[in-house]
Coordinates of C-alpha atoms in Angstrom, one line a residue:
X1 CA 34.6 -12.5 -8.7
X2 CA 31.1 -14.0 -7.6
X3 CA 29.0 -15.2 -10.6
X4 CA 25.9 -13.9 -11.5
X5 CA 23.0 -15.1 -9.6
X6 CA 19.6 -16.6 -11.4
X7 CA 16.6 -17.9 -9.8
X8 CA 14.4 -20.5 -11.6
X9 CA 11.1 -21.5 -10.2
X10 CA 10.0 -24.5 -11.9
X11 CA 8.5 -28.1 -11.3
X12 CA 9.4 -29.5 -14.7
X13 CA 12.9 -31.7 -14.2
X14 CA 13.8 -32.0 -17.6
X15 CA 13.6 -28.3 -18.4
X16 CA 15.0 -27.5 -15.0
X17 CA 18.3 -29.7 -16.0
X18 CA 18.4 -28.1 -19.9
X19 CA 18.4 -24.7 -18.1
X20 CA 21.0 -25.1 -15.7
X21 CA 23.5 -27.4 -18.5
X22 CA 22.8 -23.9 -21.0
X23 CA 22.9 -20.9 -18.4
X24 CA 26.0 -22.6 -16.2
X25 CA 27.9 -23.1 -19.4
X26 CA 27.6 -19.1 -19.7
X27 CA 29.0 -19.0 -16.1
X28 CA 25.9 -18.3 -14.0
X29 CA 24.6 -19.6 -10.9
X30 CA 21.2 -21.2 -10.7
X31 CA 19.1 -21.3 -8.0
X32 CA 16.2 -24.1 -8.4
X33 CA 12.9 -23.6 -6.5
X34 CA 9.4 -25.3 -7.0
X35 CA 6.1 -23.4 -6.1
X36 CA 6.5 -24.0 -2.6
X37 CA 9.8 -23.3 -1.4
X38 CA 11.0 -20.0 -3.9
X39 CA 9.4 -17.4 -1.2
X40 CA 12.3 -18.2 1.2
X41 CA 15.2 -17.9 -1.8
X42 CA 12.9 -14.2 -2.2
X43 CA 13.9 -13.3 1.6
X44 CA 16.9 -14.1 1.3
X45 CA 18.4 -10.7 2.2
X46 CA 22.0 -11.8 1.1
X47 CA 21.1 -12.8 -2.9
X48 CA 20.5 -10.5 -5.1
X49 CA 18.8 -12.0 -8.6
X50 CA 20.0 -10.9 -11.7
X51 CA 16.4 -12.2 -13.4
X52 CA 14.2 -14.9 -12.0
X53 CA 13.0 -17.4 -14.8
X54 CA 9.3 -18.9 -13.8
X55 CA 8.4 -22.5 -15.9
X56 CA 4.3 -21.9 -17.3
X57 CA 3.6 -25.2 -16.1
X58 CA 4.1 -24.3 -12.4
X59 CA 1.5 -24.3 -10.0
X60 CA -0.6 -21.2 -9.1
X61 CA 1.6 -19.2 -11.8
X62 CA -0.3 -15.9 -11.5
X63 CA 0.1 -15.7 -7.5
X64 CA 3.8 -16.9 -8.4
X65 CA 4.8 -13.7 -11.1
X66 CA 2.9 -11.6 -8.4
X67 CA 4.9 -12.6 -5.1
X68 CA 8.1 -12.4 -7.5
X69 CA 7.0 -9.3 -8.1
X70 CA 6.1 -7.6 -4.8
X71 CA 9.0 -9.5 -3.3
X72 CA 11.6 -7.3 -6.0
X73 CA 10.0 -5.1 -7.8
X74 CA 13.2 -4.3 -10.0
X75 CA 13.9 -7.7 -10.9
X76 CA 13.3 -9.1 -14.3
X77 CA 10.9 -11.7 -14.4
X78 CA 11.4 -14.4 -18.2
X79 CA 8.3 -16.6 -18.3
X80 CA 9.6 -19.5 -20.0
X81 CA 6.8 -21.1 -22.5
X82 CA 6.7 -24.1 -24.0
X83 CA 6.9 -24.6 -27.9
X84 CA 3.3 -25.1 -29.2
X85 CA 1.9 -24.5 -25.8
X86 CA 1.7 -21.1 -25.2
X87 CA -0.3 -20.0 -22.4
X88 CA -2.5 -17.0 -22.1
X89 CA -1.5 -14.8 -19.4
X90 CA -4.1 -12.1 -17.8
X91 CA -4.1 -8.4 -19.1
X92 CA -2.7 -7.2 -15.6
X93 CA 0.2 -9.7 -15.5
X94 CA 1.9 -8.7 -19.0
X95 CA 3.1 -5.5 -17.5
X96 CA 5.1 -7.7 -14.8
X97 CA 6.9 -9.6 -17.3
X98 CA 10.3 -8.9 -18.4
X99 CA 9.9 -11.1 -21.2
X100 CA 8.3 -14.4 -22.2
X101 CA 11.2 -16.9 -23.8
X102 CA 10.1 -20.2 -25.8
X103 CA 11.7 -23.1 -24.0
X104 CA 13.5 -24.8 -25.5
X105 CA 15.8 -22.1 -26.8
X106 CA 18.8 -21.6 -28.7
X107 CA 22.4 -20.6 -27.0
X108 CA 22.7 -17.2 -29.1
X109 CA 18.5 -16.5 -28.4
X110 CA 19.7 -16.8 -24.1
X111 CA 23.2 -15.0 -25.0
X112 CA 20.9 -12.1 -26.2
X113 CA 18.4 -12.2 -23.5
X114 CA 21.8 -12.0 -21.1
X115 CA 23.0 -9.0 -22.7
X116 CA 19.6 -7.0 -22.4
X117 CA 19.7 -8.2 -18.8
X118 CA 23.0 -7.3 -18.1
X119 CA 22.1 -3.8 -20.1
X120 CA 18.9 -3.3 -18.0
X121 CA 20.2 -3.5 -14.5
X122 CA 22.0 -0.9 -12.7
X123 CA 25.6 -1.7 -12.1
X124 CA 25.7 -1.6 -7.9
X125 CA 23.6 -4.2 -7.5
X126 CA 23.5 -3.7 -3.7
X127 CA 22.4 -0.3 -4.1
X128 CA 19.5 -1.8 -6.6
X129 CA 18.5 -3.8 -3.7
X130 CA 18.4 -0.7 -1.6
X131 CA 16.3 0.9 -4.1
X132 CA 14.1 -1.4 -4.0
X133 CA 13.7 -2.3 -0.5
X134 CA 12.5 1.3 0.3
X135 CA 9.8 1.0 -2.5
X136 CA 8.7 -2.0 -0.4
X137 CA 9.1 -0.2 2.8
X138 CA 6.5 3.0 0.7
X139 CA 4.1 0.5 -0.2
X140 CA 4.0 -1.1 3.4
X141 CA 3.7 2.5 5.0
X142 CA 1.3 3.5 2.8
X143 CA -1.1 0.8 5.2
X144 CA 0.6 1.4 8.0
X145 CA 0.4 5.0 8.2
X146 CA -3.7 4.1 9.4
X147 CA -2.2 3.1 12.6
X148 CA -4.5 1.9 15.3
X149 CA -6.1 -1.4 16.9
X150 CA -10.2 -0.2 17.1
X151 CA -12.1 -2.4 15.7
X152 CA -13.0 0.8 13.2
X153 CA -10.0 1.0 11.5
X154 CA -9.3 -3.3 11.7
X155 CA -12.6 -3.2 9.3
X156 CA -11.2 -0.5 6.7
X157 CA -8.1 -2.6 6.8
X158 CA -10.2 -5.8 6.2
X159 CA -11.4 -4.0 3.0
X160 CA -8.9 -2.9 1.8
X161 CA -7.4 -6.3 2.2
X162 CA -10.6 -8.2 0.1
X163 CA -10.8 -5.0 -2.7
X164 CA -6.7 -4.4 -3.7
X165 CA -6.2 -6.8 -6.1
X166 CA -9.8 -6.4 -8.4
X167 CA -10.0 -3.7 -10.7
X168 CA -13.5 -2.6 -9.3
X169 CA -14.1 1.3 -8.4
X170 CA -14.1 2.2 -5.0
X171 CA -15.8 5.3 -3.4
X172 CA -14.2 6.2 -0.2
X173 CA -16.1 8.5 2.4
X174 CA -15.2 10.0 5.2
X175 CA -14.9 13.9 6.8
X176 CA -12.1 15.8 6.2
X177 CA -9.0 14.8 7.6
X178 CA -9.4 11.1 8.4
X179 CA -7.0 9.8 5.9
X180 CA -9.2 9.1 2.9
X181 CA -5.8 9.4 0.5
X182 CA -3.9 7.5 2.9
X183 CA -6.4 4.6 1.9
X184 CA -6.7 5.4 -1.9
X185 CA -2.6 5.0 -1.8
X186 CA -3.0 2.0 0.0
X187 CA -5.3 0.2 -2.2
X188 CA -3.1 1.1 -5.2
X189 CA 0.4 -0.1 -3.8
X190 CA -1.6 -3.2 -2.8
X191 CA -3.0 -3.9 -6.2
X192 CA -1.7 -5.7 -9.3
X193 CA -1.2 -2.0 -10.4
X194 CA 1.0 -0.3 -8.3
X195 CA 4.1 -0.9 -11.0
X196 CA 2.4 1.9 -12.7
X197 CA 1.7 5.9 -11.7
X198 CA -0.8 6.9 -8.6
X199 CA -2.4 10.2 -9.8
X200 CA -4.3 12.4 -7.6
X201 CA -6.5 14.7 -8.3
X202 CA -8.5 17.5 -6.0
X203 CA -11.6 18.1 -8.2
X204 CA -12.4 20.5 -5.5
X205 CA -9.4 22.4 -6.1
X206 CA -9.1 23.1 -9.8
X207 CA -11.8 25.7 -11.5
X208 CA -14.8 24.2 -13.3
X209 CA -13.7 25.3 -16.7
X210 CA -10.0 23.8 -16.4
X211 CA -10.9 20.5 -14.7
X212 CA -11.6 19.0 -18.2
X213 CA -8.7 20.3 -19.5
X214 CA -7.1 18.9 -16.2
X215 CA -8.6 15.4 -16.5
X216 CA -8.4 14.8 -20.4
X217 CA -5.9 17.1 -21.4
X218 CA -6.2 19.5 -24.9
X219 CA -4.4 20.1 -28.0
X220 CA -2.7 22.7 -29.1
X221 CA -4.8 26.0 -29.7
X222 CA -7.6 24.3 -28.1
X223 CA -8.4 27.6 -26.2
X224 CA -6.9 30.7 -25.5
X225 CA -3.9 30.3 -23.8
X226 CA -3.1 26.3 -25.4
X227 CA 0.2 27.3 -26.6
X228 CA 1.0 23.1 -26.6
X229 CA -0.8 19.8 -26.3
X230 CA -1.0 18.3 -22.9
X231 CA -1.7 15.1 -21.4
X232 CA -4.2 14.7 -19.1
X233 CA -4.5 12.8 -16.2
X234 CA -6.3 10.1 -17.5
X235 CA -3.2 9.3 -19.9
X236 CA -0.7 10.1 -16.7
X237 CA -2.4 7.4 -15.1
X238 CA -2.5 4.6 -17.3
X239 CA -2.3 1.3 -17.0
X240 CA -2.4 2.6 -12.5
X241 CA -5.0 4.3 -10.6
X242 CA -6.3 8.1 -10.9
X243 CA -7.5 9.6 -6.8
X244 CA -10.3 11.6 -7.9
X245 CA -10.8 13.2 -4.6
X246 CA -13.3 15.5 -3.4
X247 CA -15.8 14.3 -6.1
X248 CA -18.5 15.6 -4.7
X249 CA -17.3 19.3 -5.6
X250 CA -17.0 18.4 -9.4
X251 CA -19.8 20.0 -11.5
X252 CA -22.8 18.4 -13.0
X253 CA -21.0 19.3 -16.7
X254 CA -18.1 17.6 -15.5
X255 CA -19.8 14.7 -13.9
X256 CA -21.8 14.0 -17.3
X257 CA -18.5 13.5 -19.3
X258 CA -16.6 11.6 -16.0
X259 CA -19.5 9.0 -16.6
X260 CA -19.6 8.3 -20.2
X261 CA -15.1 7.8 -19.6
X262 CA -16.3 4.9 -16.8
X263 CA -19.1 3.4 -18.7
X264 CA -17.0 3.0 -22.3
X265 CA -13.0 3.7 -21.1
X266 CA -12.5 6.4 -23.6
X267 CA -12.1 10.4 -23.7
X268 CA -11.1 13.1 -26.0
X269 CA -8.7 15.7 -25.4
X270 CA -10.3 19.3 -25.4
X271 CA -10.1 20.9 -28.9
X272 CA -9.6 17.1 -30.8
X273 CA -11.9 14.6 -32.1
X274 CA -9.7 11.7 -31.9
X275 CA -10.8 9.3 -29.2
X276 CA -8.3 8.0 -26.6
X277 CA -8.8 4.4 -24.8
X278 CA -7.4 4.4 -21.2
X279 CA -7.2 1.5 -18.7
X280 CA -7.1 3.5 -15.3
X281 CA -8.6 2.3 -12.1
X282 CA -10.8 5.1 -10.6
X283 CA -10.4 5.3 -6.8
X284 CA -13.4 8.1 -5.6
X285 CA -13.5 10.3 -2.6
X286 CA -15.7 12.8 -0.3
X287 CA -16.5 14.1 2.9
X288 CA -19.9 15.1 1.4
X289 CA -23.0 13.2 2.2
X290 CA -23.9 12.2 -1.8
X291 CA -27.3 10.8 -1.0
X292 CA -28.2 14.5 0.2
X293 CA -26.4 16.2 -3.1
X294 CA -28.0 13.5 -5.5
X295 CA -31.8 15.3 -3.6
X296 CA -30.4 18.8 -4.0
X297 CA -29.8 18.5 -8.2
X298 CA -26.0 18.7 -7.0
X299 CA -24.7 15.1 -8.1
X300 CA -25.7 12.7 -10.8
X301 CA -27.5 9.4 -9.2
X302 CA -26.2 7.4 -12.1
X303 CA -22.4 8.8 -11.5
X304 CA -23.2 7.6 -7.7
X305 CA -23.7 4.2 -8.6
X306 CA -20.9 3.9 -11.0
X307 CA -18.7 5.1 -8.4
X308 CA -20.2 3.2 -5.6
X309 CA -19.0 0.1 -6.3
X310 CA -16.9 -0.8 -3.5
X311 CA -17.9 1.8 -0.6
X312 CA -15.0 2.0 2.5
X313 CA -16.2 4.6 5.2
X314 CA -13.0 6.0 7.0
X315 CA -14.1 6.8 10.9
X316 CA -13.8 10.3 12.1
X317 CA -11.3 9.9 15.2
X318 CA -13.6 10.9 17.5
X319 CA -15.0 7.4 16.8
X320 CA -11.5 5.8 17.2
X321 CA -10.3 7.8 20.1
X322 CA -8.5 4.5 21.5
X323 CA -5.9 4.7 18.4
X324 CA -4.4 8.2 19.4
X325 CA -1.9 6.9 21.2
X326 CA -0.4 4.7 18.5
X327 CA -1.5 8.0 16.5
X328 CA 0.9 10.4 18.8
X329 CA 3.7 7.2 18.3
X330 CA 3.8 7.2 14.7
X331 CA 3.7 11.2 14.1
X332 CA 6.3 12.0 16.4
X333 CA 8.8 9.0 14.8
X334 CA 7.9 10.8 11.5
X335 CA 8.9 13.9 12.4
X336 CA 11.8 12.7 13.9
X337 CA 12.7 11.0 10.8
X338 CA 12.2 14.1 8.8
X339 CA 14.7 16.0 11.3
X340 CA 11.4 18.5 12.5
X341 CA 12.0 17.7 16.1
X342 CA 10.5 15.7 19.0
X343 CA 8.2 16.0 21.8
X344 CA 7.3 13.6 24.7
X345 CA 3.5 13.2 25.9
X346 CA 2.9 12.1 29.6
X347 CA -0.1 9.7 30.0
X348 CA -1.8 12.6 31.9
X349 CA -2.0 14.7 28.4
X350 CA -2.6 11.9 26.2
X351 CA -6.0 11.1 28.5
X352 CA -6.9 14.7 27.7
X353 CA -6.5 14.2 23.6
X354 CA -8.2 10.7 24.1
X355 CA -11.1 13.3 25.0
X356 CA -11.4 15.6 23.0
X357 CA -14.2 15.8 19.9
X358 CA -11.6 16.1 16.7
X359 CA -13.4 18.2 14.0
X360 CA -10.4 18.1 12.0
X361 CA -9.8 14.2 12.6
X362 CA -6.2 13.3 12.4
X363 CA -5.3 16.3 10.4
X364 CA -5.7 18.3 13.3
X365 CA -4.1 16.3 15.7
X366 CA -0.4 15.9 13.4
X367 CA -0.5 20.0 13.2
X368 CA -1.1 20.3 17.5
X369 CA 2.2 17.8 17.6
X370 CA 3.9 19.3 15.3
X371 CA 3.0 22.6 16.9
X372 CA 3.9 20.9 20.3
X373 CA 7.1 19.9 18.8
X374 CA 8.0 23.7 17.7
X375 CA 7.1 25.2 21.2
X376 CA 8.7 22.3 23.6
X377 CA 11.3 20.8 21.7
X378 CA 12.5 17.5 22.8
X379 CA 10.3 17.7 26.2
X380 CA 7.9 16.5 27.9
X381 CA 4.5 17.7 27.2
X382 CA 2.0 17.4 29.8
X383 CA -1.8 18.6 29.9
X384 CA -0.7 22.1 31.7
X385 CA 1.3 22.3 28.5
X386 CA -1.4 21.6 25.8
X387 CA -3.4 24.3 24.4
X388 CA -6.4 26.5 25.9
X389 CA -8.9 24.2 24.5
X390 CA -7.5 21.1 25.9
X391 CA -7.8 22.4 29.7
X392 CA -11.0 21.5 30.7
X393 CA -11.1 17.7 30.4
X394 CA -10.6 16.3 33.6
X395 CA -8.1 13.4 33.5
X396 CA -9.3 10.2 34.7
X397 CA -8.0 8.2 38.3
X398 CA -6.1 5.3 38.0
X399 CA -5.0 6.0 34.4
X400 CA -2.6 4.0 32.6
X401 CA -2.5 4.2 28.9
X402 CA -2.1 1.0 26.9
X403 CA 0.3 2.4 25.1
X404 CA 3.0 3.8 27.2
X405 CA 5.7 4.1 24.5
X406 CA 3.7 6.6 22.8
X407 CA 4.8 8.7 25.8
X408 CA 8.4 8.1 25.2
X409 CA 8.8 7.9 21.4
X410 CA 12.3 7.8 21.3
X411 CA 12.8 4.8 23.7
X412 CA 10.6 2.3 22.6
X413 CA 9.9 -0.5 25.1
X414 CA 11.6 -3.9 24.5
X415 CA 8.8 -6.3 26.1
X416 CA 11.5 -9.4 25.4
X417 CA 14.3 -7.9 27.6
X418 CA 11.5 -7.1 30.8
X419 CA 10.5 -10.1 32.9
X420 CA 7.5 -11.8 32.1
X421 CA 6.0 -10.2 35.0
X422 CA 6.8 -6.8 34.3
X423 CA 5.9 -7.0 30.4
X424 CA 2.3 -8.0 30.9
X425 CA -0.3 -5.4 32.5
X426 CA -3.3 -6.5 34.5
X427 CA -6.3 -6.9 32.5
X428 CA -9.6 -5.9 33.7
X429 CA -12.3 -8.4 32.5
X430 CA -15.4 -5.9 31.4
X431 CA -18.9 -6.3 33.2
X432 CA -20.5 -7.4 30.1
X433 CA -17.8 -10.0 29.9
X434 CA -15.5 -10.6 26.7
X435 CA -15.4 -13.2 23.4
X436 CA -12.0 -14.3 24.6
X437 CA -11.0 -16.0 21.3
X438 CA -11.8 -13.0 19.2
X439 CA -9.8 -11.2 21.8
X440 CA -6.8 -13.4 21.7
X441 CA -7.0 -13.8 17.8
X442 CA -7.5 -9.9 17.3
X443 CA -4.0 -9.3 19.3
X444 CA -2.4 -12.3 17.7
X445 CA -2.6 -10.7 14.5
X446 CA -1.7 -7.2 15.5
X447 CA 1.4 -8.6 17.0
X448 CA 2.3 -10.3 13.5
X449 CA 1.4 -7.0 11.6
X450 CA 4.0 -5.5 14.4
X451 CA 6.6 -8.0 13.7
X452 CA 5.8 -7.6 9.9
X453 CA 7.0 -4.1 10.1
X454 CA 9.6 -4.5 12.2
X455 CA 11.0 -6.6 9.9
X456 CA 10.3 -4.7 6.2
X457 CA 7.7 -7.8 5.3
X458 CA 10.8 -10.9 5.7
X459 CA 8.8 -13.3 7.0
X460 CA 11.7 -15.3 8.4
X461 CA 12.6 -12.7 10.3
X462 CA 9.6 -11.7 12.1
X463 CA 9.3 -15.8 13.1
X464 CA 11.9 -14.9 15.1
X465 CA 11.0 -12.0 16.3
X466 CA 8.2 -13.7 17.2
X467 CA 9.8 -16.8 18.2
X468 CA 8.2 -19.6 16.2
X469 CA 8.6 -21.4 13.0
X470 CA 8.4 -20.2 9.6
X471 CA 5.9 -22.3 8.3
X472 CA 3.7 -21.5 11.5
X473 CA 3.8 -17.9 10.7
X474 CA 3.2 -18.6 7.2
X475 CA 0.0 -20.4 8.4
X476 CA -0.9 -17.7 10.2
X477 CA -0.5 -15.0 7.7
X478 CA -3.6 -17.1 5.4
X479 CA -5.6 -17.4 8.9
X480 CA -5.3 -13.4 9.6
X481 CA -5.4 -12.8 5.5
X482 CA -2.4 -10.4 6.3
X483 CA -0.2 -8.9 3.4
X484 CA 3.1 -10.1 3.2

């Protein structure tokens, strides 16, 4: 039978040799990494960590406990501090910890820790790893699912990317149906948060006189009809984020009492006097125009600029029509994988949808494939066979769509197994001419992103998908700022 398996990232020799002299005498296996080299022991797909230990002298020890942490999210991380030395970790880091052990320690103190350890995990370890690899695979879809290469969707990416890890409030705007959850779940499960809950809320959809109710919760006999105390969302949500969406619906009464919970971080419950401190991040959205509500007496100006911290537009798709393709790609492989059916698109029909105005943005284009996919199951769709509306756009000579996979979802092309001649496409060079190395860069990094993917985030892996070195990749990941 295998032993047990421990990684210990640490740069302090001494304490590396105490810990492997006290934990091998209790029959484990260490692993020994230094601040460098313990991301490859993480992608190691084969080794699965019973805890990792991390030494507070290493280097960089917050952006250590946070790769640790996105790399396994299940895995207990021990900070091991020395006696007389404590040192002071950030609020948003505790909640990673496991547990913090003084080092040096005693043989029945790590016996204990062993047995909590042993108590904590779940006993198929390989299904553990499963688990956890699908959490990954959520929090990487929840980016991915804004699929395109426009240089409109690369900037909400971009911000995203620079806004994720800081607690600041974001507003995000946008018309109906562009996706403005999509990005409110993809700041969370990018943030230093995303261990904790993600709670929406459609202040649109809930009455006036039950959104405080809804937000703060009451006590019992609050009201008629409080047969019980409830929680709110505010307490549901602590310690993650609360999607207040559609908070440009939300009534001025409401608003008034929204802003006092940002300014000080506490609430009441309806029907109690008792106040309640909450540490939520407040992600904002609306397809309203709030600079015209704020004239019409509709939205507080002082709520505005509390929530307009950090503003991220989302582009109607009209504005991004170049992505649908990747857009028909990714729908029709999520149907597939929810066993709803297929459909094929010819290049003729998806000219006609690259057309067309969108007032229902990408909303509107998943119900006409899934409606596709009802009325021509597993065939191919072209623009004879789209709807009424679609029939007089005239589709254009000499067309060739970028994406020609989009077209045949379920046989993706594998560029790598064409000739080099027959994988690359002619490229027209524009009249107005091109910035070549923003070009090249620009499909440099969508190629890593692709790779990324393809590969559920193990770096190693997508270097050889990619066919280079690690450390190159590595290199190129802090160039491109992209998210492991």
């Amino acid at each position: 039978m295998a032993r047990p398996l421990i990684l210990l990232i640490d740069e302090h020799q001494a304490r590396v040799q105490q810990f492997k002299t006290v934990f091998e005498f209790m029959e484990y296996q260490i692993d020994v990494a230094d601040s460098t080299d313990y991301p490859g022991c993480l992608e190691q797909t084969d080794s699965v960590y019973q805890a990792v230990f991390i030494g507070s002298g290493i280097d960089k020890l917050a952006l250590v406990i946070k790769t640790v942490a996105d790399a396994d999210g299940k895995v207990p991380i021990i900070l091991l501090q020395e006696q007389g030395a404590l040192v002071q970790l950030a609020s948003v880091l505790e909640p990673l910890l496991f547990r913090q052990l003084e080092w040096p320690s005693t043989y029945t103190e790590c016996k204990s820790l062993l047995e909590r350890l042993s108590a904590s995990s779940e006993p198929d370890k390989v299904q553990r790893r499963s688990i956890d690899r699908r959490v990954f695979d959520r929090r990487l879809s929840s980016q991915q699912r804004l699929k395109g290469n426009s240089a409109a969707i690369n900037r909400v990416c971009k911000l995203i990317h620079q806004v994720a890890e800081a607690d600041a409030t974001v507003l995000v705007l946008g018309e109906s149906g562009t996706g403005k959850e999509v990005v409110a779940r993809a700041l969370h499960d990018w943030s230093l948060r995303r261990s904790k809950p993600f709670v929406p809320v459609n202040c649109g959809a809930i009455p006036g006189e039950l959104l405080e109710s809804e937000l703060f919760g009451h006590e019992k006999g609050a009201f008629t009809g409080a047969l019980n105390s409830r929680q709110g969302r505010f307490e549901l949500a602590e310690g993650g984020t609360l999607f207040l969406d559609e908070i440009g619906d939300m009534p001025m009464a409401m608003q008034v009492k929204l802003l006092r919970v940002l300014q000080e971080r506490t609430f009441e419950r309806v029907g109690s006097n008792k106040t309640i401190h909450c540490d939520v991040r407040i992600i904002a959205a609306t397809h309203r125009q709030l600079d015209g509500e704020i004239k019409e007496n509709r939205f507080r100006e002082d709520l505005f600029y509390r929530l307009n911290v950090f503003p991220i537009e989302v582009p109607a798709l009209r504005e991004r029509a170049e992505d649908i393709p990747l857009l028909v790609k990714d729908l029709i492989a999520r149907m597939e994988a929810e066993k709803k059916g297929s459909v094929r698109l010819t290049d003729a029909a998806l000219a006609v949808l690259m057309q067309h105005n969108w007032p229902g943005n990408v909303r509107e284009l998943a119900n006409l494939i899934e409606r596709l996919a009802i009325i021509n199951p597993n065939q191919c769709v072209d623009v004879k066979d789209l709807p009424e509306k679609f029939q007089h756009y005239v589709v254009p000579e000499g067309l060739k769509i970028i994406s020609e996979e989009a077209a045949e979802p379920k046989q993706a092309a594998n560029l790598s197994a064409l000739p080099p001649e027959a994988a690359l496409t002619p490229l027209q060079l524009p009249e107005h001419g091109i910035d070549l190395k923003e070009y090249l860069n620009d499909m440099e990094s969508d190629l890593i992103r692709q790779a990324l993917q393809e590969c559920n985030g193990v770096v190693a892996h997508a270097a050889k998908r990619l066919k280079m070195q690690r450390t190159t990749l590595v290199e190129k990941l802090r160039k491109y700022d992209l998210q492991r």
